[in-house]
Coordinates of C-alpha atoms in Angstrom, one line a residue:
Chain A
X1 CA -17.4 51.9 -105.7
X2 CA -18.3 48.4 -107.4
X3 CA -18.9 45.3 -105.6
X4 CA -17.1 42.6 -107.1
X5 CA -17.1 38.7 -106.2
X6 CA -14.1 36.9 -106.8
X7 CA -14.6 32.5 -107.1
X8 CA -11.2 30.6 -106.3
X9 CA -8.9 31.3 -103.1
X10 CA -5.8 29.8 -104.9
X11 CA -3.1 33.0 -105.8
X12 CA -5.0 33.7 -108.9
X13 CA -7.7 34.5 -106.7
X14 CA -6.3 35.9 -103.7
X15 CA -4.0 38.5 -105.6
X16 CA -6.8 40.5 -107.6
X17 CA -9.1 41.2 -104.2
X18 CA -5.9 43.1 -102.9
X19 CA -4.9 44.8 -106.1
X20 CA -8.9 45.8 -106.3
X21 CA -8.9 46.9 -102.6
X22 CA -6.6 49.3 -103.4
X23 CA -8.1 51.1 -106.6
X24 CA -11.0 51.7 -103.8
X25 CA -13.2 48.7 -104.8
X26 CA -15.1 46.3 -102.1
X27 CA -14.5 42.9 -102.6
X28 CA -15.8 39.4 -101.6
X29 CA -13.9 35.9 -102.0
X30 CA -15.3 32.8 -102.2
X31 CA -13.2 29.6 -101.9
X32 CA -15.0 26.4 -101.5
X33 CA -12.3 24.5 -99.3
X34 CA -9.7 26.0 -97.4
X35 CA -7.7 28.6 -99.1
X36 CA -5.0 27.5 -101.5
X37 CA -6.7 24.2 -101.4
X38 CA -6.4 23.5 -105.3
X39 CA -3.2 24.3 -107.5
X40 CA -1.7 27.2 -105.4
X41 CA -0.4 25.0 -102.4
X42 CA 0.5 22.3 -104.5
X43 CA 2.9 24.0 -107.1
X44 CA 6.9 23.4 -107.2
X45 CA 7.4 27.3 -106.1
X46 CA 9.2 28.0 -109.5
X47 CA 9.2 32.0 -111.4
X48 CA 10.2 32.2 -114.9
X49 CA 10.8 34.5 -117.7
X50 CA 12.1 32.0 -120.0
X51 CA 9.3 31.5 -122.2
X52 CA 9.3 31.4 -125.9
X53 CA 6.3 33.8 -127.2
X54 CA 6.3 37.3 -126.8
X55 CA 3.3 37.7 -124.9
X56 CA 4.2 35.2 -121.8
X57 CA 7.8 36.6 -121.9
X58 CA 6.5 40.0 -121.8
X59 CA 4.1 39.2 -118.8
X60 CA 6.8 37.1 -116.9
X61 CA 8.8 39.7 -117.3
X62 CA 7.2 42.4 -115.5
X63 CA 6.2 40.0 -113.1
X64 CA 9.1 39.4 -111.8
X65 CA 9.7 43.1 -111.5
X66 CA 6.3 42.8 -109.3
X67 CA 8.2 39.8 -107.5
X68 CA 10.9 41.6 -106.4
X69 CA 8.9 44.3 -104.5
X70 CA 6.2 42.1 -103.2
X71 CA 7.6 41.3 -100.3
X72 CA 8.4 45.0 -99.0
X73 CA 4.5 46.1 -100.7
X74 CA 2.9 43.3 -99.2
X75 CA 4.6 43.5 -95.8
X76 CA 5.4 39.8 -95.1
X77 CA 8.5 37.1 -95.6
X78 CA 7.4 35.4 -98.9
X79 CA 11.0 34.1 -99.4
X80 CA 11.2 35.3 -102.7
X81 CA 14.8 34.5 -104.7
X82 CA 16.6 35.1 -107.3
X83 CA 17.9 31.7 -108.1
X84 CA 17.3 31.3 -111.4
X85 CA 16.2 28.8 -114.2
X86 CA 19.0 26.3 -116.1
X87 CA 17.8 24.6 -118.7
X88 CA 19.9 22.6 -120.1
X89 CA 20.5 21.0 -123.8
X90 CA 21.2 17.7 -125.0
X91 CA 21.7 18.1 -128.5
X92 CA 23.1 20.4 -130.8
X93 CA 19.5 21.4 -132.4
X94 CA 18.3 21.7 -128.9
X95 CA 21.4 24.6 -128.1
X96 CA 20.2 26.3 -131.5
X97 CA 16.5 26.3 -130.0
X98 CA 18.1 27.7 -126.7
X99 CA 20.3 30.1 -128.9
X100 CA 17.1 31.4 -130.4
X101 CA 14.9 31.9 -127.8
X102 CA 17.4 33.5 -125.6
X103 CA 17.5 36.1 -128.5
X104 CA 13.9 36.6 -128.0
X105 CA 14.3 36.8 -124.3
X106 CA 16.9 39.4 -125.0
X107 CA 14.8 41.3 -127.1
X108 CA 12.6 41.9 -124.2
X109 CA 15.2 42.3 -121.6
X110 CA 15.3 39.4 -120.2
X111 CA 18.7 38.8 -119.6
X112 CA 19.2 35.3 -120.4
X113 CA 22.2 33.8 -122.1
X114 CA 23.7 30.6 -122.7
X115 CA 26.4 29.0 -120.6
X116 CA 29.2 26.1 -120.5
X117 CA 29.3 23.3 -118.5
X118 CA 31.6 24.7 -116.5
X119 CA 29.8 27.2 -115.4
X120 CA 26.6 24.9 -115.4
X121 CA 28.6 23.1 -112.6
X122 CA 30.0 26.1 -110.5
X123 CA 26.3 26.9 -109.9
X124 CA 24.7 23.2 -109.1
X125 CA 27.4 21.7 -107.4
X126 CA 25.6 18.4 -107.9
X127 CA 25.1 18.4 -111.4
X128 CA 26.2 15.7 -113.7
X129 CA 27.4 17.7 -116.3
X130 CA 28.3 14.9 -118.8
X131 CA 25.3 14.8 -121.0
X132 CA 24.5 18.1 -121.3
X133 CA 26.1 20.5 -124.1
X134 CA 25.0 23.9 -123.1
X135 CA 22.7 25.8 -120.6
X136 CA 20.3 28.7 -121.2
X137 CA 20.8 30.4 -117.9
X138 CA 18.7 33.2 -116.3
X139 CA 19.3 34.7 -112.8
X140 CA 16.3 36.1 -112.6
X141 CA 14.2 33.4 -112.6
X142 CA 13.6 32.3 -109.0
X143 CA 11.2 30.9 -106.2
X144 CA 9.1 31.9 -103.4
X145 CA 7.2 30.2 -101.0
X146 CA 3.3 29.4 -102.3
X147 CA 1.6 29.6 -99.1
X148 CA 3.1 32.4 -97.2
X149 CA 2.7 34.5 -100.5
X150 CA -1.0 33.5 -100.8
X151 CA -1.3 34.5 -97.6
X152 CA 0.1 37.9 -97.8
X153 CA -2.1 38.8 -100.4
X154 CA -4.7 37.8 -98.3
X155 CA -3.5 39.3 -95.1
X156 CA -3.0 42.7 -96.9
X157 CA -6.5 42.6 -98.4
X158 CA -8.7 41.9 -95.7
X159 CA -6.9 45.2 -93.4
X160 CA -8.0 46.5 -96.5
X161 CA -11.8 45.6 -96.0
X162 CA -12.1 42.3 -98.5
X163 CA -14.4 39.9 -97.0
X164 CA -12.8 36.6 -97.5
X165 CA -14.7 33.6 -97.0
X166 CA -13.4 30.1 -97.5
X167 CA -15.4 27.0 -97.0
X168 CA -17.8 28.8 -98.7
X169 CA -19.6 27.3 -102.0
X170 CA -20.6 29.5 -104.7
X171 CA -23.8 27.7 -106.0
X172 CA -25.2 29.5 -108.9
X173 CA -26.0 33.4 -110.6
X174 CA -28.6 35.4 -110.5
X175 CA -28.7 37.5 -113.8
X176 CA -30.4 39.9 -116.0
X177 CA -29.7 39.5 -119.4
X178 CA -26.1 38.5 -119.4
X179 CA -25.4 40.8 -116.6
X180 CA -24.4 38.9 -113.5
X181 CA -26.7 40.6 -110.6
X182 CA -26.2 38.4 -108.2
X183 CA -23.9 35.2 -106.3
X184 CA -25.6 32.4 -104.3
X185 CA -23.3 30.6 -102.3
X186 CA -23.5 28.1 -99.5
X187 CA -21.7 27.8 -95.8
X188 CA -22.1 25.4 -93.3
X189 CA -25.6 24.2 -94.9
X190 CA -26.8 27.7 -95.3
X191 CA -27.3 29.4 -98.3
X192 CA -27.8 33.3 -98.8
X193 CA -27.0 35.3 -101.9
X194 CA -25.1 38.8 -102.1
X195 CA -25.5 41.6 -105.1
X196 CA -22.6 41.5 -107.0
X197 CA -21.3 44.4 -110.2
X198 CA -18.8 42.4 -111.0
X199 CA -17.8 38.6 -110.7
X200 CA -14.2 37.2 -111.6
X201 CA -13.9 33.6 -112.2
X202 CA -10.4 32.2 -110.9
X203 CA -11.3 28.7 -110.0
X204 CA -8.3 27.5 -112.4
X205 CA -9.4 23.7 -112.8
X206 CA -12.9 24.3 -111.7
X207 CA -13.4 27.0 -113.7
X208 CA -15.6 25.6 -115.8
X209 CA -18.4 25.1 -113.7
X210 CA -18.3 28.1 -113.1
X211 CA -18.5 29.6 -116.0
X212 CA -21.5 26.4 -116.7
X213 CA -23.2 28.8 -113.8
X214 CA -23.1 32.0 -115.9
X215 CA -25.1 30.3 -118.7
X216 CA -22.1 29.5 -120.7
X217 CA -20.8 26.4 -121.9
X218 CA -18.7 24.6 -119.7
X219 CA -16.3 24.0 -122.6
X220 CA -16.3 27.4 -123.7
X221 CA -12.6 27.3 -122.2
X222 CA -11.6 23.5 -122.5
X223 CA -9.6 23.1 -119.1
X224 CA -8.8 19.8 -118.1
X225 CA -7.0 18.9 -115.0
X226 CA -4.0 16.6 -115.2
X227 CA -2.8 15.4 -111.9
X228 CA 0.8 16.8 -111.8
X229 CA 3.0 15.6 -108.9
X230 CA 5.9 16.5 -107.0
X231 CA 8.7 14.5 -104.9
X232 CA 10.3 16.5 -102.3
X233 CA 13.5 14.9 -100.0
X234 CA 15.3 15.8 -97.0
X235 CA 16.6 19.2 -96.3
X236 CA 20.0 19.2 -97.6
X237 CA 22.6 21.8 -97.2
X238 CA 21.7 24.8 -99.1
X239 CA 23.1 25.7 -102.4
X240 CA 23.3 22.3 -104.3
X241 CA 20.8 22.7 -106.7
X242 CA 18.8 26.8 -105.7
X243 CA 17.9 27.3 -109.4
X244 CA 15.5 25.2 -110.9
X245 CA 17.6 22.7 -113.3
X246 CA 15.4 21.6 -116.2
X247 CA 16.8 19.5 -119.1
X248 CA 13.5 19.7 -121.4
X249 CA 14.5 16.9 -123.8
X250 CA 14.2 14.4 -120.4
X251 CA 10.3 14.7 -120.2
X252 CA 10.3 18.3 -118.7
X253 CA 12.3 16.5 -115.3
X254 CA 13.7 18.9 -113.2
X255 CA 15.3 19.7 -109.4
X256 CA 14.9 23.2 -107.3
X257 CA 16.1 23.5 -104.1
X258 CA 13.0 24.8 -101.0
X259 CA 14.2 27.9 -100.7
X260 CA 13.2 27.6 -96.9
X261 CA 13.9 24.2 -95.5
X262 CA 16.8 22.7 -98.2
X263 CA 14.5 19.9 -99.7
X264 CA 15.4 18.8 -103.0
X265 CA 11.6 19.3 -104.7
X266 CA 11.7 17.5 -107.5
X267 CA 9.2 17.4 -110.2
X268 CA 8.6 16.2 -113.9
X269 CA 5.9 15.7 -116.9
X270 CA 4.9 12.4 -116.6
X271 CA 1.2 13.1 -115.8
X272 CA -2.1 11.7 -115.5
X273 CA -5.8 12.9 -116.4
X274 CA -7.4 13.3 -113.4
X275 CA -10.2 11.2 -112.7
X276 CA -12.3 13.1 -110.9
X277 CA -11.9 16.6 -109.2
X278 CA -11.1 15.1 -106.3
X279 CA -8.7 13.1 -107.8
X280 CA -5.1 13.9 -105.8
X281 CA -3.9 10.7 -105.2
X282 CA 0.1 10.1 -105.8
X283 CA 1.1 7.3 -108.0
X284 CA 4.1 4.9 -107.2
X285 CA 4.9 5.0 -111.6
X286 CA 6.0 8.9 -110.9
X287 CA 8.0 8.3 -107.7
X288 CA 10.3 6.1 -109.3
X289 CA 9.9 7.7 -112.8
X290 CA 11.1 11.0 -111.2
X291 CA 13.5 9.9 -109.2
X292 CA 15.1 8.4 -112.2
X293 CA 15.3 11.4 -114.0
X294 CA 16.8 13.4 -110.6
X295 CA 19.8 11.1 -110.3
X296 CA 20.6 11.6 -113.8
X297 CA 20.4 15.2 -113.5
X298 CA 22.1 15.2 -110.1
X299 CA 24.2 11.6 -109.1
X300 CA 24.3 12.6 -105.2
X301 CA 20.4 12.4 -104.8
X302 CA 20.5 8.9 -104.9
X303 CA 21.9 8.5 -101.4
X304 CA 19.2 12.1 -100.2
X305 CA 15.8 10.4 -98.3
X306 CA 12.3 11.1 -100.2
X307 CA 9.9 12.4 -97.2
X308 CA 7.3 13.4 -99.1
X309 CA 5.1 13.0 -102.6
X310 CA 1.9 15.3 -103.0
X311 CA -0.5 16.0 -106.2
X312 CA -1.6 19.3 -107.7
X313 CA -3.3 19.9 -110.6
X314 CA -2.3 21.6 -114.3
X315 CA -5.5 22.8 -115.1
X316 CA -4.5 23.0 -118.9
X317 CA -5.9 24.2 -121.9
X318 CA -5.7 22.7 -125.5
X319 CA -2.7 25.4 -125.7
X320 CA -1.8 25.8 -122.1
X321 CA -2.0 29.1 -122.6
X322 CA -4.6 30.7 -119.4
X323 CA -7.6 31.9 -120.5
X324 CA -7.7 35.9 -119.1
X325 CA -10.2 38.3 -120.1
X326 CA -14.2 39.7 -120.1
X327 CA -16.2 36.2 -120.9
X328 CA -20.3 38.7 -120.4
X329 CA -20.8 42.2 -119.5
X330 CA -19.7 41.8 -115.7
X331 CA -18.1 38.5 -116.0
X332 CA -14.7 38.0 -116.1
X333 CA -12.0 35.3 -116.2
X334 CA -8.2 34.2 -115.6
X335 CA -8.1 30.3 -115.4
X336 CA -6.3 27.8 -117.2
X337 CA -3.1 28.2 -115.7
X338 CA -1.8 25.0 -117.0
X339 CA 1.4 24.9 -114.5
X340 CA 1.9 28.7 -114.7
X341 CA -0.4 30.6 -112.4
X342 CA 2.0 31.2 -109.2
X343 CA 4.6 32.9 -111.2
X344 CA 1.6 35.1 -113.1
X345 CA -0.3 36.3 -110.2
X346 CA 1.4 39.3 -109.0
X347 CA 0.9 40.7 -112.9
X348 CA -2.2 39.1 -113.7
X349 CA -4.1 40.2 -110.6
X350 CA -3.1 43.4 -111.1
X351 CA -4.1 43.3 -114.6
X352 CA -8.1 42.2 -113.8
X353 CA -8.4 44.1 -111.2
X354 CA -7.5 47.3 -113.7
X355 CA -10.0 46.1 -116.1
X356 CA -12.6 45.2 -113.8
X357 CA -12.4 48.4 -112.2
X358 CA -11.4 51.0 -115.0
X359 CA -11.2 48.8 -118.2
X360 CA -8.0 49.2 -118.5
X361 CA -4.5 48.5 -117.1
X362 CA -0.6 49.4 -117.7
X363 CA 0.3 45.6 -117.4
X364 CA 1.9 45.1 -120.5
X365 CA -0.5 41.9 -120.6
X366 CA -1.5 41.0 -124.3
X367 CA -5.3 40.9 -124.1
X368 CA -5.9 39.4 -127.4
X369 CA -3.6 36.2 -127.0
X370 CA -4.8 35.2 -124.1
X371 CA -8.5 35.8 -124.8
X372 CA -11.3 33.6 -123.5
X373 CA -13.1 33.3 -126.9
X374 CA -10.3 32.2 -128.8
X375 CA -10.6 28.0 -128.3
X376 CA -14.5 28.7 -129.5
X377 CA -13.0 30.4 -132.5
X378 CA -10.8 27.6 -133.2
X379 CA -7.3 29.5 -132.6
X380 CA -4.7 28.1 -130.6
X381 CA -1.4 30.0 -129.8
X382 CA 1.6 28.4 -129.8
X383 CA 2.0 26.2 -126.8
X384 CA 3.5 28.1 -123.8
X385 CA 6.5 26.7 -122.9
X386 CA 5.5 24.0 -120.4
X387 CA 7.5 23.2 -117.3
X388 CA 8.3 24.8 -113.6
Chain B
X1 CA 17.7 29.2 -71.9
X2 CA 13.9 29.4 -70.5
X3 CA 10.4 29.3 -72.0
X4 CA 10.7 28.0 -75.5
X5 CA 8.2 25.5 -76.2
X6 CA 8.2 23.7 -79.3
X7 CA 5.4 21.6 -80.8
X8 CA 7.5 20.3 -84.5
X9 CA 10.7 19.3 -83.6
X10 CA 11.4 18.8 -87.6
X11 CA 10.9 22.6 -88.4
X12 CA 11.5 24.3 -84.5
X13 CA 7.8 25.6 -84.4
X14 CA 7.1 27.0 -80.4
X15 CA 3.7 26.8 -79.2
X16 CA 3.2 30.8 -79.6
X17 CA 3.5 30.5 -83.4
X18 CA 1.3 28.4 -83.2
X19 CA -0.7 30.5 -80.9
X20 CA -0.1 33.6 -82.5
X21 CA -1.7 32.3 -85.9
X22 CA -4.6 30.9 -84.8
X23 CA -4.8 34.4 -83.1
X24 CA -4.5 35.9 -86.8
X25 CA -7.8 34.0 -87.8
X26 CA -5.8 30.9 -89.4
X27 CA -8.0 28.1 -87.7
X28 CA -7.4 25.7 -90.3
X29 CA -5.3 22.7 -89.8
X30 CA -4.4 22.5 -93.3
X31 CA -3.4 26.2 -94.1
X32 CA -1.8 26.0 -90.0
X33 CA 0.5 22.7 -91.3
X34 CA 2.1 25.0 -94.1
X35 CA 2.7 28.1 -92.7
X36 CA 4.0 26.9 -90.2
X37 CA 5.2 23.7 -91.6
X38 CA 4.3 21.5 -89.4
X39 CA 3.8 18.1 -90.1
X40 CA 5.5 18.5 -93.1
X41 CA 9.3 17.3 -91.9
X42 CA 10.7 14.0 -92.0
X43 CA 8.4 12.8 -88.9
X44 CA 5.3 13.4 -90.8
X45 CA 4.1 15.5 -87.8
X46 CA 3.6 12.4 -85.3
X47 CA 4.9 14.7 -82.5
X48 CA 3.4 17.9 -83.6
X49 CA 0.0 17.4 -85.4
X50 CA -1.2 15.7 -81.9
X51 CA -0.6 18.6 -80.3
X52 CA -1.5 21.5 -82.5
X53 CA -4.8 19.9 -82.5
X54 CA -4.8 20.4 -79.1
X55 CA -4.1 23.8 -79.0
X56 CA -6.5 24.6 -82.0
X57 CA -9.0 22.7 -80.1
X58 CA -8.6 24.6 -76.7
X59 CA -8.8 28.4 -78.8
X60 CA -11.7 27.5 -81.4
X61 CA -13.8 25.9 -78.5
X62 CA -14.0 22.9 -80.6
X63 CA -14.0 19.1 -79.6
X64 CA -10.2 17.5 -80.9
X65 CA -12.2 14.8 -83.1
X66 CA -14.5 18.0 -84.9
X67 CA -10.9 19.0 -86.4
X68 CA -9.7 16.8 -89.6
X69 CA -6.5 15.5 -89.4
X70 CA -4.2 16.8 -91.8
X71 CA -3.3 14.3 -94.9
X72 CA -0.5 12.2 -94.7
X73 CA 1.6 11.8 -97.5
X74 CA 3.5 9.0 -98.9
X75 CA 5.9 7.9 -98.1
X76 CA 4.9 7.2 -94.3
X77 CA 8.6 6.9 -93.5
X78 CA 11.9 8.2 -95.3
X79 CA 12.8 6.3 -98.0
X80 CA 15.9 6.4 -99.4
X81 CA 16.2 7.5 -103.0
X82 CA 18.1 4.4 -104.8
X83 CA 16.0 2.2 -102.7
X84 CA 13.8 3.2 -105.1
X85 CA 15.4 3.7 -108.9
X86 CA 17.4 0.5 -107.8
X87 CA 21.2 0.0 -107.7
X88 CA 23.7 2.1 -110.3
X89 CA 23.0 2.2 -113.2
X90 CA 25.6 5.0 -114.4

């Protein structure tokens, strides 16, 4: 048995203790704040396969097979669906771009395919279906709710004997060599240290201080946080808009449905660098920029109430593709999310906790594209498929 | 139709969810607010923030003014949507 310290209580952090729990490991988190204090609790509750590489298809794929069992492994009401993803086209090279990466999807049995308007409309009663020619449809794709599924992972974890600790600071390493031997971390103005085998960074947008800890440098993985926000309104009666409706072309907008209270959530890519870590503050230029975009995607919306505007971070790389891998000997990472982290976890922390633990793992995640070395080498994949 | 107390009148949250949460270990006010989702309705949790403090006060031993309020969010009252994009412009 290995003692392994995982940094970052967002999902990305709070899935792996679990997954490590199980394959017999003892486990402490750390989370600075309170847990799901950075992306996790922010983020629009979206679940995809429709990417357009191989590797995040793959991954998203048996995700969502990992999604649609979670709730009966884990033991608690995540309010996962199965709503599905429409994007929709505006043009007629944009439906050949749709054409073609629903083949890909195919290819990897993901079963998207590519709809009329008709059809478009039978499942988003609201949409305005007039300037849109096609839709790539998936009803697959879906939602669940970010702080309830956090929380199950955590729930589940410590009756498994993690030791969770949030408000608790990880301030530096102690090491021999490269080897990581052991965590200082600070809590209520005390600081103590614990000896660690094994350390996983999962801090997403404050990953790279972390990894600045470790004697590496902090732009080893370039992540910068840009300050993504969201716009939710009133509950509204459900099944006007359940899957998340995304025309791409319109700045990445798009509309999904709370699967739990009917709010219309509505998000889109008009984003700022963040100034600061600290930096959450909603802007009035994306409430009305947003909004803009919802009542042209759905007309009724215009007469719905906005309750409430919040800020999250994309913790993005220069490909926004995460950054998952071994970094030193007992050092590991998955940050970098760049929007995407929610609908990963259940695969990725299953995947580090196999390598952490046995080297190895049957999640069909491809190591090499999303290895940590690769922005020092000066590769870049191609960009993941950005929005939801 | 006896006994049910309820503290969020936006999201029907009773007092023993409340309870029975902070029994779980949840003691924070920000991970309490979305679980349970108060605070998080249309009201912006005037009626029920006040008084989950309370409660969280009365089972942590702590002093109401030792517990952060939770952040409010813009904006402070519904607003309607074409208040803001402006009048049609379909």
């Amino acid at each position: 048995m290995s003692k392994i310290a995982v940094i970052g209580g967002g999902v990305i952090g709070g899935a792996p203790p679990h997954e490590l729990a199980k394959l017999g490991e003892e486990v402490i988190l750390f989370e600075k704040n309170y847990f799901g204090s950075g992306s996790t609790f922010r983020c629009a509750t979206g679940i995809r396969a429709q990417f357009t590489d191989e590797a995040n298809i793959r991954l998203m794929k048996y995700s969502v097979e990992r999604w649609e069992k979670l709730e009966e492994e884990l033991g608690f009401d995540i309010n996962f669906k199965q709503t599905g993803y429409l994007f929709l086209a505006t043009s007629e090279e944009e439906v050949e771009a749709f054409k073609a990466n629903i083949r890909l999807q195919n290819r990897f049995g993901v079963p998207t395919r590519l709809i009329g308007m008709d059809e478009a409309r039978e499942i988003v009663p609201i949409l305005n279906t007039e300037p849109f020619l096609a839709g790539a449809w998936n009803p697959k794709d879906g939602k669940a709710n970010p702080f309830k599924t956090l929380f199950a992972y955590l729930f589940r974890a410590k009756e498994l004997g993690v030791d969770a600790r949030e408000h608790t600071e990880v301030i530096g390493f102690e090491q021999e060599g490269d080897a990581i031997t052991a965590v200082r971390f600070r809590s209520n103005g005390k600081v103590e240290s614990v000896r660690v085998d094994a350390v996983l960074n999962a801090a997403n947008a404050w990953a790279p201080l972390i990894n600045e800890m470790a004697g590496l440098s902090r732009d080893i993985i370039p992540i910068t946080a840009y300050k993504h926000q969201l716009v939710k309104t009133e509950p509204l009666e459900p099944g006007q808009a359940e899957p998340l409706v995304c025309p791409p072309s319109w700045n990445d907008a798009y509309i999904i449905q709370d699967g739990e209270d009917g709010g219309i959530i509505c998000g889109a890519g008009i984003e700022h660098k963040a100034k600061g870590l600290d930096d959450y503050e909603p802007t009035y230029d994306f409430l009305r920029g947003v909004l803009e975009y919802a009542v042209r995607i759905a007309p009724p919306l215009r007469y719905a109430h906005v309750v409430r505007q919040w800020a999250g971070f994309y913790a993005k790389t220069p490909d926004s593709n995460p950054a998952i891998g071994r970094l030193l000997d007992n050092f590991y990472i998955a940050a970098g999310f760049s929007g995407h982290g929610f609908m990963m976890a259940p695969a990725v922390g299953e995947a580090m906790a196999g390598l952490i633990s046995k080297g190895r793992s049957k999640v069909p995640l491809d190591w090499e594209w999303y290895d940590p070395y690769r922005f020092e080498r000066g590769e870049l994949r191609s960009s993941a498929f950005q929005i939801g | 139709m006896g006994g049910k107390k309820i503290v969020c009148r936006c999201n029907d949250v009773t007092v023993e969810e409340v309870e029975a949460l902070i029994d779980s270990g949840v003691t924070d006010i920000e991970e309490l607010k979305r679980l349970l989702r108060i605070g998080m309705g249309p009201c912006q949790g005037r009626t029920c923030v006040p008084i989950v403090l309370g409660i969280l006060a009365r089972k942590t031993g702590r002093s109401q003014e030792e517990i952060p309020l939770p952040k409010a969010r813009v904006p402070i009252r519904p607003v309607r949507v074409e208040v803001i994009v402006g009048g049609a412009d379909e």
